[in-house]
């Protein structure tokens, strides 16, 4: 089955700085890689996703990159704001979606 | 459109008891997945259903079971509760059979005393 590793587990950045979260996956057949954001006390919500036929995708201040050869993908958040503080999960898998352990991002005003 | 609804929101049980959690997916969604969330363990996959069929199961003991009904609503059951079962149980629904773009419910917070 799919195995997803995510790091770092915690990340603190100053407001306005960039944040990068990295994930690796094991199943070369995986072709869809979503990222979910979970604010404190709330449900996880999809914020961005990427398919294996695309190397990079951007949506305003967030972007995701994918290296299929190396089996890793990353989330980039630029110009971080306090409302970006949350736990971020990467995921992979077909039908059975496997999540990474999560990264707790703290943006310090 | 109503989101994914999970009931109850909170549950307190004692060891040895059993519990049933319910999940109503977004209208039109036929796929439901269940996850256990604990601090430091992330989202652990329990099982996944599509059109009343369990297609995938995670590495949990047989005390954890589930089912899906013809209206796509799903239930999960945990028998002989243990202290370590205390967790937030999340269900998620998806429009497609590949489970891309999961929509999560607010979860059921289970405490086992």
Coordinates of C-alpha atoms in Angstrom, one line a residue, chain B residues 24-113:
Chain B
X24 CA -24.3 11.3 6.1
X25 CA -22.3 12.3 2.9
X26 CA -23.0 15.3 0.7
X27 CA -26.0 14.6 -1.5
X28 CA -24.9 12.7 -4.6
X29 CA -21.6 11.5 -3.2
X30 CA -21.4 7.7 -3.2
X31 CA -18.0 7.3 -1.6
X32 CA -17.4 7.5 2.1
X33 CA -14.1 7.1 3.9
X34 CA -13.4 6.9 7.7
X35 CA -10.3 8.2 9.5
X36 CA -9.1 8.1 13.1
X37 CA -7.3 11.3 14.2
X38 CA -5.2 11.4 17.3
X39 CA -2.5 13.9 18.3
X40 CA 0.8 13.0 16.8
X41 CA -0.6 10.2 14.6
X42 CA -2.3 12.3 11.9
X43 CA -5.2 10.8 10.0
X44 CA -5.2 7.0 10.1
X45 CA -7.3 5.3 7.4
X46 CA -10.0 3.0 8.7
X47 CA -12.1 1.9 5.7
X48 CA -13.6 3.1 2.6
X49 CA -17.0 2.4 0.9
X50 CA -18.3 2.9 -2.5
X51 CA -21.9 1.9 -3.5
X52 CA -22.3 -0.1 -0.3
X53 CA -19.1 -2.1 -0.9
X54 CA -16.1 -1.9 1.3
X55 CA -13.2 -1.6 -1.1
X56 CA -10.4 -0.8 1.3
X57 CA -9.6 -1.4 4.9
X58 CA -6.8 0.0 7.1
X59 CA -4.7 -1.7 9.7
X60 CA -7.1 -1.7 12.5
X61 CA -8.3 -4.7 14.6
X62 CA -11.6 -6.5 13.8
X63 CA -13.3 -4.6 16.6
X64 CA -13.6 -1.8 14.1
X65 CA -16.3 -2.4 11.4
X66 CA -18.5 -0.4 9.2
X67 CA -21.1 -0.4 6.5
X68 CA -22.7 1.8 3.9
X69 CA -26.4 1.9 3.1
X70 CA -28.1 2.3 -0.2
X71 CA -28.6 6.0 0.4
X72 CA -24.8 6.3 0.8
X73 CA -25.0 7.0 4.6
X74 CA -22.4 5.1 6.5
X75 CA -21.9 3.9 10.0
X76 CA -18.9 2.6 11.8
X77 CA -19.0 0.4 14.9
X78 CA -16.3 -0.2 17.5
X79 CA -16.9 -3.1 19.9
X80 CA -15.2 -3.8 23.2
X81 CA -13.8 -0.3 23.5
X82 CA -10.3 0.3 24.8
X83 CA -8.8 3.4 26.3
X84 CA -6.6 3.8 23.2
X85 CA -9.7 4.1 21.0
X86 CA -10.2 7.6 22.3
X87 CA -9.9 9.8 19.3
X88 CA -11.6 12.1 16.8
X89 CA -13.3 10.0 14.1
X90 CA -13.7 11.7 10.8
X91 CA -15.6 10.7 7.8
X92 CA -15.2 12.1 4.3
X93 CA -17.2 11.8 1.2
X94 CA -16.3 12.1 -2.4
X95 CA -18.2 12.5 -5.6
X96 CA -15.9 10.2 -7.6
X97 CA -14.9 6.6 -7.1
X98 CA -11.2 7.6 -7.0
X99 CA -11.7 9.6 -3.8
X100 CA -10.2 12.7 -5.1
X101 CA -11.3 15.9 -3.4
X102 CA -12.5 14.6 0.0
X103 CA -15.0 16.6 1.9
X104 CA -14.8 16.0 5.7
X105 CA -17.4 16.1 8.4
X106 CA -16.7 17.8 11.7
X107 CA -16.0 14.4 13.3
X108 CA -17.2 12.5 16.4
X109 CA -15.0 13.0 19.5
X110 CA -14.9 9.7 21.3
X111 CA -13.6 9.5 24.9
X112 CA -13.2 6.1 26.5
X113 CA -13.0 6.1 30.2

